[in-house]
JSON list of C-alpha atoms and ligand atoms in Angstrom, two decimals:
[
{"chain": "O", "resi": 1061, "resn": "MET", "atom": "CA", "xyz": [17.92, -133.31, 50.30]},
{"chain": "O", "resi": 1062, "resn": "ILE", "atom": "CA", "xyz": [19.25, -130.74, 52.47]},
{"chain": "O", "resi": 1063, "resn": "VAL", "atom": "CA", "xyz": [21.32, -130.90, 55.55]},
{"chain": "O", "resi": 1064, "resn": "GLN", "atom": "CA", "xyz": [22.68, -128.13, 57.90]},
{"chain": "O", "resi": 1065, "resn": "PHE", "atom": "CA", "xyz": [26.62, -128.32, 59.13]},
{"chain": "O", "resi": 1066, "resn": "GLY", "atom": "CA", "xyz": [27.64, -125.91, 61.45]},
{"chain": "O", "resi": 1067, "resn": "SER", "atom": "CA", "xyz": [25.99, -122.04, 60.33]},
{"chain": "O", "resi": 1068, "resn": "ALA", "atom": "CA", "xyz": [26.01, -123.79, 56.34]},
{"chain": "O", "resi": 1069, "resn": "LEU", "atom": "CA", "xyz": [23.87, -126.06, 54.10]},
{"chain": "O", "resi": 1070, "resn": "ILE", "atom": "CA", "xyz": [24.79, -129.18, 52.16]},
{"chain": "O", "resi": 1071, "resn": "GLU", "atom": "CA", "xyz": [22.15, -129.66, 49.31]},
{"chain": "O", "resi": 1072, "resn": "LEU", "atom": "CA", "xyz": [21.87, -132.61, 47.01]},
{"chain": "O", "resi": 1073, "resn": "VAL", "atom": "CA", "xyz": [20.09, -132.55, 43.80]},
{"chain": "O", "resi": 1074, "resn": "LEU", "atom": "CA", "xyz": [19.72, -134.60, 40.59]},
{"chain": "O", "resi": 1075, "resn": "GLY", "atom": "CA", "xyz": [20.47, -131.87, 37.89]},
{"chain": "O", "resi": 1076, "resn": "ASP", "atom": "CA", "xyz": [22.71, -130.14, 35.52]},
{"chain": "O", "resi": 1077, "resn": "ILE", "atom": "CA", "xyz": [25.59, -128.26, 37.12]},
{"chain": "O", "resi": 1078, "resn": "THR", "atom": "CA", "xyz": [25.81, -125.72, 34.11]},
{"chain": "O", "resi": 1079, "resn": "THR", "atom": "CA", "xyz": [22.53, -123.99, 35.20]},
{"chain": "O", "resi": 1080, "resn": "GLN", "atom": "CA", "xyz": [23.37, -123.59, 39.00]},
{"chain": "O", "resi": 1081, "resn": "GLU", "atom": "CA", "xyz": [22.89, -120.43, 40.40]},
{"chain": "O", "resi": 1082, "resn": "VAL", "atom": "CA", "xyz": [25.50, -120.07, 42.52]},
{"chain": "O", "resi": 1083, "resn": "ASP", "atom": "CA", "xyz": [28.72, -118.01, 43.33]},
{"chain": "O", "resi": 1084, "resn": "ALA", "atom": "CA", "xyz": [31.05, -120.72, 42.04]},
{"chain": "O", "resi": 1085, "resn": "ILE", "atom": "CA", "xyz": [30.67, -124.07, 39.93]},
{"chain": "O", "resi": 1086, "resn": "VAL", "atom": "CA", "xyz": [33.47, -126.67, 40.25]},
{"chain": "O", "resi": 1087, "resn": "ASN", "atom": "CA", "xyz": [34.64, -128.65, 37.11]},
{"chain": "O", "resi": 1088, "resn": "ALA", "atom": "CA", "xyz": [35.85, -132.02, 37.20]},
{"chain": "O", "resi": 1089, "resn": "ALA", "atom": "CA", "xyz": [38.82, -130.93, 34.89]},
{"chain": "O", "resi": 1090, "resn": "ASN", "atom": "CA", "xyz": [42.12, -132.90, 33.75]},
{"chain": "O", "resi": 1091, "resn": "SER", "atom": "CA", "xyz": [45.38, -132.15, 34.52]},
{"chain": "O", "resi": 1092, "resn": "PHE", "atom": "CA", "xyz": [46.30, -130.36, 30.95]},
{"chain": "O", "resi": 1093, "resn": "LEU", "atom": "CA", "xyz": [42.97, -127.76, 31.67]},
{"chain": "O", "resi": 1094, "resn": "ALA", "atom": "CA", "xyz": [42.35, -129.02, 28.13]},
{"chain": "O", "resi": 1095, "resn": "GLY", "atom": "CA", "xyz": [38.53, -129.35, 27.87]},
{"chain": "O", "resi": 1096, "resn": "GLY", "atom": "CA", "xyz": [36.96, -132.73, 27.56]},
{"chain": "O", "resi": 1097, "resn": "GLY", "atom": "CA", "xyz": [33.98, -134.86, 27.69]},
{"chain": "O", "resi": 1098, "resn": "GLY", "atom": "CA", "xyz": [31.45, -135.21, 30.76]},
{"chain": "O", "resi": 1099, "resn": "VAL", "atom": "CA", "xyz": [30.82, -132.38, 33.07]},
{"chain": "O", "resi": 1100, "resn": "ASP", "atom": "CA", "xyz": [34.14, -130.34, 31.83]},
{"chain": "O", "resi": 1101, "resn": "GLY", "atom": "CA", "xyz": [32.61, -130.55, 28.13]},
{"chain": "O", "resi": 1102, "resn": "ALA", "atom": "CA", "xyz": [29.23, -129.37, 29.34]},
{"chain": "O", "resi": 1103, "resn": "ILE", "atom": "CA", "xyz": [30.71, -126.80, 31.22]},
{"chain": "O", "resi": 1104, "resn": "HIS", "atom": "CA", "xyz": [32.97, -125.22, 28.48]},
{"chain": "O", "resi": 1105, "resn": "ASP", "atom": "CA", "xyz": [29.88, -125.63, 26.00]},
{"chain": "O", "resi": 1106, "resn": "ALA", "atom": "CA", "xyz": [27.52, -123.75, 28.17]},
{"chain": "O", "resi": 1107, "resn": "ALA", "atom": "CA", "xyz": [30.44, -120.97, 29.38]},
{"chain": "O", "resi": 1108, "resn": "GLY", "atom": "CA", "xyz": [31.84, -120.59, 26.31]},
{"chain": "O", "resi": 1109, "resn": "PRO", "atom": "CA", "xyz": [35.14, -120.52, 24.58]},
{"chain": "O", "resi": 1110, "resn": "GLU", "atom": "CA", "xyz": [36.53, -117.70, 26.39]},
{"chain": "O", "resi": 1111, "resn": "ILE", "atom": "CA", "xyz": [37.22, -120.05, 29.35]},
{"chain": "O", "resi": 1112, "resn": "ILE", "atom": "CA", "xyz": [39.72, -122.38, 27.52]},
{"chain": "O", "resi": 1113, "resn": "LYS", "atom": "CA", "xyz": [41.51, -119.26, 26.81]},
{"chain": "O", "resi": 1114, "resn": "GLU", "atom": "CA", "xyz": [41.72, -118.13, 30.25]},
{"chain": "O", "resi": 1115, "resn": "LEU", "atom": "CA", "xyz": [42.87, -121.30, 31.49]},
{"chain": "O", "resi": 1116, "resn": "ALA", "atom": "CA", "xyz": [45.79, -121.33, 28.86]},
{"chain": "O", "resi": 1117, "resn": "ARG", "atom": "CA", "xyz": [47.05, -117.71, 29.32]},
{"chain": "O", "resi": 1118, "resn": "ARG", "atom": "CA", "xyz": [46.65, -118.35, 33.36]},
{"chain": "O", "resi": 1119, "resn": "TYR", "atom": "CA", "xyz": [47.62, -121.57, 33.71]},
{"chain": "O", "resi": 1120, "resn": "PRO", "atom": "CA", "xyz": [49.80, -122.58, 30.75]},
{"chain": "O", "resi": 1121, "resn": "ASP", "atom": "CA", "xyz": [51.52, -125.48, 32.75]},
{"chain": "O", "resi": 1122, "resn": "GLY", "atom": "CA", "xyz": [47.94, -127.59, 33.75]},
{"chain": "O", "resi": 1123, "resn": "CYS", "atom": "CA", "xyz": [47.14, -128.25, 37.35]},
{"chain": "O", "resi": 1124, "resn": "PRO", "atom": "CA", "xyz": [48.25, -130.92, 39.33]},
{"chain": "O", "resi": 1125, "resn": "THR", "atom": "CA", "xyz": [46.01, -134.20, 40.06]},
{"chain": "O", "resi": 1126, "resn": "GLY", "atom": "CA", "xyz": [44.39, -133.19, 43.77]},
{"chain": "O", "resi": 1127, "resn": "SER", "atom": "CA", "xyz": [44.25, -129.32, 43.15]},
{"chain": "O", "resi": 1128, "resn": "ALA", "atom": "CA", "xyz": [42.23, -126.98, 41.70]},
{"chain": "O", "resi": 1129, "resn": "VAL", "atom": "CA", "xyz": [42.43, -123.19, 39.73]},
{"chain": "O", "resi": 1130, "resn": "ALA", "atom": "CA", "xyz": [39.80, -120.59, 39.22]},
{"chain": "O", "resi": 1131, "resn": "THR", "atom": "CA", "xyz": [38.68, -119.02, 36.28]},
{"chain": "O", "resi": 1132, "resn": "SER", "atom": "CA", "xyz": [35.87, -116.44, 35.46]},
{"chain": "O", "resi": 1133, "resn": "ALA", "atom": "CA", "xyz": [32.60, -118.14, 34.24]},
{"chain": "O", "resi": 1134, "resn": "GLY", "atom": "CA", "xyz": [31.54, -116.83, 31.00]},
{"chain": "O", "resi": 1135, "resn": "LEU", "atom": "CA", "xyz": [28.20, -117.12, 30.29]},
{"chain": "O", "resi": 1136, "resn": "LEU", "atom": "CA", "xyz": [27.26, -119.04, 33.44]},
{"chain": "O", "resi": 1137, "resn": "ALA", "atom": "CA", "xyz": [24.98, -117.72, 36.41]},
{"chain": "O", "resi": 1138, "resn": "ALA", "atom": "CA", "xyz": [28.24, -118.28, 38.37]},
{"chain": "O", "resi": 1139, "resn": "GLN", "atom": "CA", "xyz": [30.89, -115.68, 39.06]},
{"chain": "O", "resi": 1140, "resn": "PHE", "atom": "CA", "xyz": [33.63, -118.50, 38.95]},
{"chain": "O", "resi": 1141, "resn": "ILE", "atom": "CA", "xyz": [34.41, -121.63, 37.67]},
{"chain": "O", "resi": 1142, "resn": "PHE", "atom": "CA", "xyz": [37.12, -123.80, 39.92]},
{"chain": "O", "resi": 1143, "resn": "HIS", "atom": "CA", "xyz": [38.72, -126.35, 37.78]},
{"chain": "O", "resi": 1144, "resn": "ALA", "atom": "CA", "xyz": [39.67, -129.31, 40.11]},
{"chain": "O", "resi": 1145, "resn": "VAL", "atom": "CA", "xyz": [41.70, -132.04, 39.01]},
{"chain": "O", "resi": 1146, "resn": "GLY", "atom": "CA", "xyz": [40.46, -135.58, 40.90]},
{"chain": "O", "resi": 1147, "resn": "PRO", "atom": "CA", "xyz": [42.36, -138.86, 40.64]},
{"chain": "O", "resi": 1148, "resn": "VAL", "atom": "CA", "xyz": [41.81, -141.34, 38.26]},
{"chain": "O", "resi": 1149, "resn": "TRP", "atom": "CA", "xyz": [40.96, -144.70, 39.94]},
{"chain": "O", "resi": 1150, "resn": "GLU", "atom": "CA", "xyz": [43.64, -147.24, 39.90]},
{"chain": "O", "resi": 1151, "resn": "GLY", "atom": "CA", "xyz": [42.58, -149.52, 42.67]},
{"chain": "O", "resi": 1152, "resn": "GLY", "atom": "CA", "xyz": [43.06, -147.32, 45.51]},
{"chain": "O", "resi": 1153, "resn": "GLY", "atom": "CA", "xyz": [46.77, -147.77, 46.33]},
{"chain": "O", "resi": 1154, "resn": "LYS", "atom": "CA", "xyz": [47.90, -144.84, 44.52]},
{"chain": "O", "resi": 1155, "resn": "LYS", "atom": "CA", "xyz": [46.82, -142.39, 47.03]},
{"chain": "O", "resi": 1156, "resn": "GLU", "atom": "CA", "xyz": [43.67, -141.84, 45.41]},
{"chain": "O", "resi": 1157, "resn": "SER", "atom": "CA", "xyz": [41.75, -140.89, 48.32]},
{"chain": "O", "resi": 1158, "resn": "GLN", "atom": "CA", "xyz": [44.23, -138.16, 49.45]},
{"chain": "O", "resi": 1159, "resn": "LEU", "atom": "CA", "xyz": [44.26, -136.88, 46.21]},
{"chain": "O", "resi": 1160, "resn": "LEU", "atom": "CA", "xyz": [40.68, -136.48, 45.78]},
{"chain": "O", "resi": 1161, "resn": "GLN", "atom": "CA", "xyz": [40.51, -134.92, 49.60]},
{"chain": "O", "resi": 1162, "resn": "SER", "atom": "CA", "xyz": [42.59, -132.69, 48.40]},
{"chain": "O", "resi": 1163, "resn": "ALA", "atom": "CA", "xyz": [41.19, -131.67, 45.07]},
{"chain": "O", "resi": 1164, "resn": "TYR", "atom": "CA", "xyz": [37.62, -130.73, 47.21]},
{"chain": "O", "resi": 1165, "resn": "GLU", "atom": "CA", "xyz": [39.95, -128.90, 49.92]},
{"chain": "O", "resi": 1166, "resn": "THR", "atom": "CA", "xyz": [41.34, -126.76, 47.26]},
{"chain": "O", "resi": 1167, "resn": "CYS", "atom": "CA", "xyz": [37.83, -126.16, 45.86]},
{"chain": "O", "resi": 1168, "resn": "LEU", "atom": "CA", "xyz": [36.87, -124.91, 49.36]},
{"chain": "O", "resi": 1169, "resn": "ASP", "atom": "CA", "xyz": [40.14, -122.83, 49.60]},
{"chain": "O", "resi": 1170, "resn": "LEU", "atom": "CA", "xyz": [39.18, -120.89, 46.62]},
{"chain": "O", "resi": 1171, "resn": "ALA", "atom": "CA", "xyz": [35.58, -120.42, 47.58]},
{"chain": "O", "resi": 1172, "resn": "GLU", "atom": "CA", "xyz": [37.00, -118.80, 50.95]},
{"chain": "O", "resi": 1173, "resn": "GLN", "atom": "CA", "xyz": [39.51, -116.69, 49.03]},
{"chain": "O", "resi": 1174, "resn": "ASN", "atom": "CA", "xyz": [36.86, -115.69, 46.43]},
{"chain": "O", "resi": 1175, "resn": "ARG", "atom": "CA", "xyz": [34.15, -114.58, 49.17]},
{"chain": "O", "resi": 1176, "resn": "CYS", "atom": "CA", "xyz": [31.74, -117.45, 47.67]},
{"chain": "O", "resi": 1177, "resn": "ARG", "atom": "CA", "xyz": [28.65, -117.74, 49.89]},
{"chain": "O", "resi": 1178, "resn": "SER", "atom": "CA", "xyz": [27.37, -120.63, 47.49]},
{"chain": "O", "resi": 1179, "resn": "VAL", "atom": "CA", "xyz": [29.23, -123.55, 45.73]},
{"chain": "O", "resi": 1180, "resn": "ALA", "atom": "CA", "xyz": [28.27, -126.46, 43.33]},
{"chain": "O", "resi": 1181, "resn": "PHE", "atom": "CA", "xyz": [30.22, -129.34, 43.04]},
{"chain": "O", "resi": 1182, "resn": "PRO", "atom": "CA", "xyz": [30.06, -132.69, 40.69]},
{"chain": "O", "resi": 1183, "resn": "SER", "atom": "CA", "xyz": [30.81, -135.98, 41.72]},
{"chain": "O", "resi": 1184, "resn": "ILE", "atom": "CA", "xyz": [34.42, -135.58, 40.74]},
{"chain": "O", "resi": 1185, "resn": "SER", "atom": "CA", "xyz": [36.63, -138.76, 39.65]},
{"chain": "O", "resi": 1186, "resn": "THR", "atom": "CA", "xyz": [33.53, -141.18, 39.51]},
{"chain": "O", "resi": 1187, "resn": "GLY", "atom": "CA", "xyz": [32.87, -140.59, 35.47]},
{"chain": "O", "resi": 1188, "resn": "VAL", "atom": "CA", "xyz": [35.49, -141.36, 33.17]},
{"chain": "O", "resi": 1189, "resn": "TYR", "atom": "CA", "xyz": [37.84, -141.50, 36.14]},
{"chain": "O", "resi": 1190, "resn": "ARG", "atom": "CA", "xyz": [36.14, -144.59, 37.42]},
{"chain": "O", "resi": 1191, "resn": "TYR", "atom": "CA", "xyz": [36.49, -143.97, 41.01]},
{"chain": "O", "resi": 1192, "resn": "PRO", "atom": "CA", "xyz": [33.76, -145.98, 43.06]},
{"chain": "O", "resi": 1193, "resn": "VAL", "atom": "CA", "xyz": [30.76, -143.78, 43.37]},
{"chain": "O", "resi": 1194, "resn": "ASP", "atom": "CA", "xyz": [30.24, -144.81, 47.36]},
{"chain": "O", "resi": 1195, "resn": "LEU", "atom": "CA", "xyz": [34.31, -144.35, 47.79]},
{"chain": "O", "resi": 1196, "resn": "ALA", "atom": "CA", "xyz": [34.18, -140.93, 46.31]},
{"chain": "O", "resi": 1197, "resn": "GLY", "atom": "CA", "xyz": [30.74, -139.73, 47.81]},
{"chain": "O", "resi": 1198, "resn": "GLU", "atom": "CA", "xyz": [32.05, -140.47, 51.47]},
{"chain": "O", "resi": 1199, "resn": "ILE", "atom": "CA", "xyz": [35.10, -138.42, 50.77]},
{"chain": "O", "resi": 1200, "resn": "ALA", "atom": "CA", "xyz": [33.24, -135.93, 49.15]},
{"chain": "O", "resi": 1201, "resn": "LEU", "atom": "CA", "xyz": [30.48, -135.29, 51.59]},
{"chain": "O", "resi": 1202, "resn": "ARG", "atom": "CA", "xyz": [33.31, -135.60, 54.93]},
{"chain": "O", "resi": 1203, "resn": "THR", "atom": "CA", "xyz": [35.39, -133.36, 53.10]},
{"chain": "O", "resi": 1204, "resn": "VAL", "atom": "CA", "xyz": [32.55, -130.66, 52.66]},
{"chain": "O", "resi": 1205, "resn": "ALA", "atom": "CA", "xyz": [31.11, -131.25, 56.09]},
{"chain": "O", "resi": 1206, "resn": "THR", "atom": "CA", "xyz": [34.37, -130.60, 57.90]},
{"chain": "O", "resi": 1207, "resn": "ARG", "atom": "CA", "xyz": [35.02, -127.74, 56.54]},
{"chain": "O", "resi": 1208, "resn": "LEU", "atom": "CA", "xyz": [31.35, -126.13, 56.97]},
{"chain": "O", "resi": 1209, "resn": "GLU", "atom": "CA", "xyz": [31.91, -126.88, 60.62]},
{"chain": "O", "resi": 1210, "resn": "SER", "atom": "CA", "xyz": [34.62, -124.47, 60.92]},
{"chain": "O", "resi": 1211, "resn": "THR", "atom": "CA", "xyz": [34.12, -121.48, 58.07]},
{"chain": "O", "resi": 1212, "resn": "GLN", "atom": "CA", "xyz": [31.90, -118.57, 58.08]},
{"chain": "O", "resi": 1213, "resn": "GLN", "atom": "CA", "xyz": [32.16, -117.75, 54.86]},
{"chain": "O", "resi": 1214, "resn": "ILE", "atom": "CA", "xyz": [30.12, -120.63, 52.70]},
{"chain": "O", "resi": 1215, "resn": "LYS", "atom": "CA", "xyz": [26.77, -121.06, 53.54]},
{"chain": "O", "resi": 1216, "resn": "LEU", "atom": "CA", "xyz": [25.98, -123.36, 50.88]},
{"chain": "O", "resi": 1217, "resn": "VAL", "atom": "CA", "xyz": [27.24, -126.38, 49.21]},
{"chain": "O", "resi": 1218, "resn": "ARG", "atom": "CA", "xyz": [25.17, -128.02, 46.55]},
{"chain": "O", "resi": 1219, "resn": "PHE", "atom": "CA", "xyz": [26.59, -131.30, 45.09]},
{"chain": "O", "resi": 1220, "resn": "VAL", "atom": "CA", "xyz": [24.68, -131.41, 41.57]},
{"chain": "O", "resi": 1221, "resn": "LEU", "atom": "CA", "xyz": [24.65, -135.41, 40.61]},
{"chain": "O", "resi": 1222, "resn": "PHE", "atom": "CA", "xyz": [23.73, -136.34, 37.15]},
{"chain": "O", "resi": 1223, "resn": "ASP", "atom": "CA", "xyz": [22.39, -139.69, 37.41]},
{"chain": "O", "resi": 1224, "resn": "GLN", "atom": "CA", "xyz": [19.82, -141.37, 39.95]},
{"chain": "O", "resi": 1225, "resn": "GLY", "atom": "CA", "xyz": [22.55, -144.01, 40.89]},
{"chain": "O", "resi": 1226, "resn": "THR", "atom": "CA", "xyz": [25.05, -141.12, 42.10]},
{"chain": "O", "resi": 1227, "resn": "PHE", "atom": "CA", "xyz": [22.31, -138.88, 43.33]},
{"chain": "O", "resi": 1228, "resn": "GLY", "atom": "CA", "xyz": [21.05, -142.09, 45.37]},
{"chain": "O", "resi": 1229, "resn": "CYS", "atom": "CA", "xyz": [24.44, -143.03, 46.55]},
{"chain": "O", "resi": 1230, "resn": "TYR", "atom": "CA", "xyz": [25.32, -139.57, 47.86]},
{"chain": "O", "resi": 1231, "resn": "SER", "atom": "CA", "xyz": [22.06, -139.64, 49.62]},
{"chain": "O", "resi": 1232, "resn": "ARG", "atom": "CA", "xyz": [22.48, -142.73, 51.66]},
{"chain": "O", "resi": 1233, "resn": "ILE", "atom": "CA", "xyz": [25.98, -141.61, 52.87]},
{"chain": "O", "resi": 1234, "resn": "LEU", "atom": "CA", "xyz": [24.62, -138.18, 53.87]},
{"chain": "O", "resi": 1235, "resn": "GLU", "atom": "CA", "xyz": [21.62, -139.82, 56.16]},
{"chain": "O", "resi": 1236, "resn": "THR", "atom": "CA", "xyz": [24.50, -141.81, 57.79]},
{"chain": "O", "resi": 1237, "resn": "MET", "atom": "CA", "xyz": [26.23, -138.84, 58.60]},
{"chain": "O", "resi": 1238, "resn": "LEU", "atom": "CA", "xyz": [23.31, -137.53, 60.37]},
{"chain": "O", "resi": 1239, "resn": "VAL", "atom": "CA", "xyz": [23.20, -140.48, 63.32]},
{"chain": "K", "resi": 1286, "resn": "LIG", "atom": "P1", "xyz": [35.76, -137.28, 35.94]},
{"chain": "K", "resi": 1286, "resn": "LIG", "atom": "O1", "xyz": [36.80, -137.24, 34.73]},
{"chain": "K", "resi": 1286, "resn": "LIG", "atom": "O2", "xyz": [36.42, -136.85, 37.12]},
{"chain": "K", "resi": 1286, "resn": "LIG", "atom": "O3", "xyz": [35.75, -139.18, 36.24]},
{"chain": "K", "resi": 1286, "resn": "LIG", "atom": "P2", "xyz": [33.23, -137.18, 34.63]},
{"chain": "K", "resi": 1286, "resn": "LIG", "atom": "O4", "xyz": [32.99, -135.55, 33.86]},
{"chain": "K", "resi": 1286, "resn": "LIG", "atom": "O5", "xyz": [33.73, -138.13, 33.41]},
{"chain": "K", "resi": 1286, "resn": "LIG", "atom": "O6", "xyz": [34.60, -136.64, 35.15]},
{"chain": "K", "resi": 1286, "resn": "LIG", "atom": "O7", "xyz": [32.19, -137.23, 35.53]},
{"chain": "K", "resi": 1286, "resn": "LIG", "atom": "C1", "xyz": [32.08, -136.95, 36.76]},
{"chain": "K", "resi": 1286, "resn": "LIG", "atom": "C2", "xyz": [30.77, -136.87, 36.88]},
{"chain": "K", "resi": 1286, "resn": "LIG", "atom": "O8", "xyz": [30.11, -135.74, 36.34]},
{"chain": "K", "resi": 1286, "resn": "LIG", "atom": "C3", "xyz": [29.82, -138.17, 36.42]},
{"chain": "K", "resi": 1286, "resn": "LIG", "atom": "O9", "xyz": [29.09, -138.69, 37.67]},
{"chain": "K", "resi": 1286, "resn": "LIG", "atom": "C4", "xyz": [29.01, -137.92, 35.28]},
{"chain": "K", "resi": 1286, "resn": "LIG", "atom": "O10", "xyz": [27.52, -138.67, 35.17]},
{"chain": "K", "resi": 1286, "resn": "LIG", "atom": "C5", "xyz": [28.79, -136.19, 35.78]},
{"chain": "K", "resi": 1286, "resn": "LIG", "atom": "N1", "xyz": [27.95, -135.22, 34.99]},
{"chain": "K", "resi": 1286, "resn": "LIG", "atom": "C6", "xyz": [28.52, -135.24, 33.89]},
{"chain": "K", "resi": 1286, "resn": "LIG", "atom": "N2", "xyz": [27.57, -134.18, 32.84]},
{"chain": "K", "resi": 1286, "resn": "LIG", "atom": "C7", "xyz": [27.12, -133.42, 34.25]},
{"chain": "K", "resi": 1286, "resn": "LIG", "atom": "C8", "xyz": [26.77, -132.10, 34.28]},
{"chain": "K", "resi": 1286, "resn": "LIG", "atom": "N3", "xyz": [26.37, -131.38, 32.93]},
{"chain": "K", "resi": 1286, "resn": "LIG", "atom": "N4", "xyz": [26.09, -131.80, 35.22]},
{"chain": "K", "resi": 1286, "resn": "LIG", "atom": "C9", "xyz": [26.72, -132.40, 36.66]},
{"chain": "K", "resi": 1286, "resn": "LIG", "atom": "N5", "xyz": [27.26, -133.64, 36.68]},
{"chain": "K", "resi": 1286, "resn": "LIG", "atom": "C10", "xyz": [27.89, -134.03, 35.58]}
]
């Protein structure tokens, strides 16, 4: 599914983010930037061991929840990895929605600062961090669509969704945004 917002596109695909040919891919990292399971493990496995070293060297204090930091992309086709730290879902009363929105916004800021034309996101926080996919998808898609209405720099944002349930949920939300 592909939809135009401003002069840019939002695309939803079912697949693996590590193989995407875009300028930047986003990682769902933890605040220690220490590597983990899920999409984080897959990205570090595919990009190679230099990325963990670069993270430790450039960001020894880690990254707060709701923010993101940039590194090179090692063996990946992308030029950059943006390591975003989404919130752990704790029922919705711990500013999770603001923190998730801010994680996406920081990645979009990094994309603009690094002159990226294309960025691929996973579904941040909806795995081990247990954020409900319908709520997270709404924030992800609205935050990106709002930015695409106002930026000339980013031309494509691709959401790379790893399972059919997440892909279906994001697709339904994007459809409701068209009417
Ligand atoms: P978080 O800790 O932020 O919840 P996870 O990595 O546990 O991060 O999960 C985030 C989402 O990324 C989940 O939907 C998970 O299925 C998905 N995911 C896992 N591996 C990949 C991959 N290789 N490409 C894209 N998405 C992935």
